GROMACS .gro file of C-alpha atoms in nm:
model
  110
    1UNK     CA    1 -12.640 -17.437  21.572
    2UNK     CA    2 -12.986 -17.282  21.585
    3UNK     CA    3 -13.057 -16.940  21.732
    4UNK     CA    4 -13.175 -16.901  22.092
    5UNK     CA    5 -13.512 -16.729  22.045
    6UNK     CA    6 -13.728 -16.552  22.298
    7UNK     CA    7 -14.102 -16.601  22.273
    8UNK     CA    8 -14.316 -16.384  22.048
    9UNK     CA    9 -14.486 -16.252  22.361
   10UNK     CA   10 -14.152 -16.149  22.513
   11UNK     CA   11 -14.042 -15.977  22.190
   12UNK     CA   12 -14.377 -15.796  22.166
   13UNK     CA   13 -14.345 -15.675  22.526
   14UNK     CA   14 -13.991 -15.555  22.459
   15UNK     CA   15 -14.107 -15.372  22.144
   16UNK     CA   16 -14.380 -15.196  22.345
   17UNK     CA   17 -14.126 -15.091  22.609
   18UNK     CA   18 -13.908 -14.945  22.332
   19UNK     CA   19 -14.213 -14.766  22.191
   20UNK     CA   20 -14.291 -14.608  22.530
   21UNK     CA   21 -13.929 -14.500  22.577
   22UNK     CA   22 -13.881 -14.346  22.230
   23UNK     CA   23 -14.230 -14.213  22.148
   24UNK     CA   24 -14.180 -13.869  22.308
   25UNK     CA   25 -13.883 -13.800  22.077
   26UNK     CA   26 -14.049 -13.937  21.762
   27UNK     CA   27 -14.420 -13.853  21.771
   28UNK     CA   28 -14.596 -13.518  21.778
   29UNK     CA   29 -14.728 -13.378  22.105
   30UNK     CA   30 -15.080 -13.432  21.971
   31UNK     CA   31 -15.012 -13.801  21.896
   32UNK     CA   32 -14.864 -13.850  22.245
   33UNK     CA   33 -15.164 -13.678  22.407
   34UNK     CA   34 -15.410 -13.888  22.203
   35UNK     CA   35 -15.227 -14.209  22.290
   36UNK     CA   36 -15.208 -14.122  22.660
   37UNK     CA   37 -15.578 -14.035  22.666
   38UNK     CA   38 -15.706 -14.337  22.471
   39UNK     CA   39 -15.455 -14.622  22.505
   40UNK     CA   40 -15.629 -14.788  22.801
   41UNK     CA   41 -15.958 -14.824  22.614
   42UNK     CA   42 -15.866 -14.816  22.243
   43UNK     CA   43 -15.494 -14.885  22.225
   44UNK     CA   44 -15.360 -15.194  22.051
   45UNK     CA   45 -15.039 -15.388  22.023
   46UNK     CA   46 -15.046 -15.645  21.743
   47UNK     CA   47 -14.771 -15.887  21.656
   48UNK     CA   48 -14.735 -16.068  21.327
   49UNK     CA   49 -14.480 -16.207  21.088
   50UNK     CA   50 -14.278 -15.927  20.927
   51UNK     CA   51 -14.418 -15.808  20.596
   52UNK     CA   52 -14.210 -15.754  20.283
   53UNK     CA   53 -14.198 -15.375  20.324
   54UNK     CA   54 -13.909 -15.406  20.573
   55UNK     CA   55 -13.667 -15.492  20.294
   56UNK     CA   56 -13.685 -15.129  20.180
   57UNK     CA   57 -13.566 -15.007  20.522
   58UNK     CA   58 -13.328 -15.266  20.665
   59UNK     CA   59 -13.087 -15.521  20.527
   60UNK     CA   60 -13.139 -15.838  20.726
   61UNK     CA   61 -12.878 -16.107  20.743
   62UNK     CA   62 -13.101 -16.339  20.946
   63UNK     CA   63 -13.414 -16.526  20.858
   64UNK     CA   64 -13.731 -16.317  20.889
   65UNK     CA   65 -13.871 -16.599  21.102
   66UNK     CA   66 -13.633 -16.480  21.377
   67UNK     CA   67 -13.818 -16.145  21.385
   68UNK     CA   68 -14.156 -16.016  21.493
   69UNK     CA   69 -14.341 -15.718  21.350
   70UNK     CA   70 -14.528 -15.521  21.614
   71UNK     CA   71 -14.784 -15.248  21.546
   72UNK     CA   72 -14.871 -15.000  21.821
   73UNK     CA   73 -15.163 -14.766  21.780
   74UNK     CA   74 -15.515 -14.661  21.859
   75UNK     CA   75 -15.828 -14.827  21.723
   76UNK     CA   76 -16.095 -14.577  21.625
   77UNK     CA   77 -16.442 -14.660  21.495
   78UNK     CA   78 -16.361 -14.564  21.137
   79UNK     CA   79 -15.996 -14.674  21.117
   80UNK     CA   80 -15.685 -14.769  21.311
   81UNK     CA   81 -15.408 -14.518  21.364
   82UNK     CA   82 -15.071 -14.691  21.368
   83UNK     CA   83 -14.822 -14.484  21.566
   84UNK     CA   84 -14.528 -14.721  21.529
   85UNK     CA   85 -14.440 -15.025  21.321
   86UNK     CA   86 -14.160 -15.213  21.490
   87UNK     CA   87 -13.934 -15.490  21.365
   88UNK     CA   88 -13.766 -15.669  21.653
   89UNK     CA   89 -13.537 -15.970  21.667
   90UNK     CA   90 -13.630 -16.272  21.876
   91UNK     CA   91 -13.267 -16.391  21.866
   92UNK     CA   92 -13.123 -16.350  22.214
   93UNK     CA   93 -12.768 -16.343  22.076
   94UNK     CA   94 -12.836 -16.087  21.800
   95UNK     CA   95 -13.051 -15.804  21.936
   96UNK     CA   96 -13.201 -15.577  21.672
   97UNK     CA   97 -13.488 -15.331  21.659
   98UNK     CA   98 -13.603 -15.083  21.396
   99UNK     CA   99 -13.903 -14.852  21.437
  100UNK     CA  100 -14.099 -14.676  21.167
  101UNK     CA  101 -14.281 -14.389  21.334
  102UNK     CA  102 -14.612 -14.248  21.217
  103UNK     CA  103 -14.457 -13.954  21.029
  104UNK     CA  104 -14.204 -14.180  20.853
  105UNK     CA  105 -14.473 -14.422  20.746
  106UNK     CA  106 -14.684 -14.137  20.607
  107UNK     CA  107 -14.384 -13.994  20.416
  108UNK     CA  108 -14.303 -14.333  20.263
  109UNK     CA  109 -14.656 -14.386  20.128
  110UNK     CA  110 -14.670 -14.051  19.949
   0.00000   0.00000   0.00000
């Protein structure tokens, strides 16, 4: 039996709602202020297929095709600032979400 999947758009919307709910506990006050000030004009939410980097953070029992990777951030002239990288399940019967916040992403690239 195949999984009951929500649309990519629905999963992306859900990921953004999770971002808004958890951002105050996981981002600096400066990042929150910047996002609040600039998200209307320069904010972005991008969905894509999950990249291979997730395997270092989560052990997935399902197919990666059942997941969406969502980036939330601010687009500046010189570069994008990704505030959260979110892996969210599209499977309605197996909810899952993992967020890599800006500080975690910076620590893992050093």
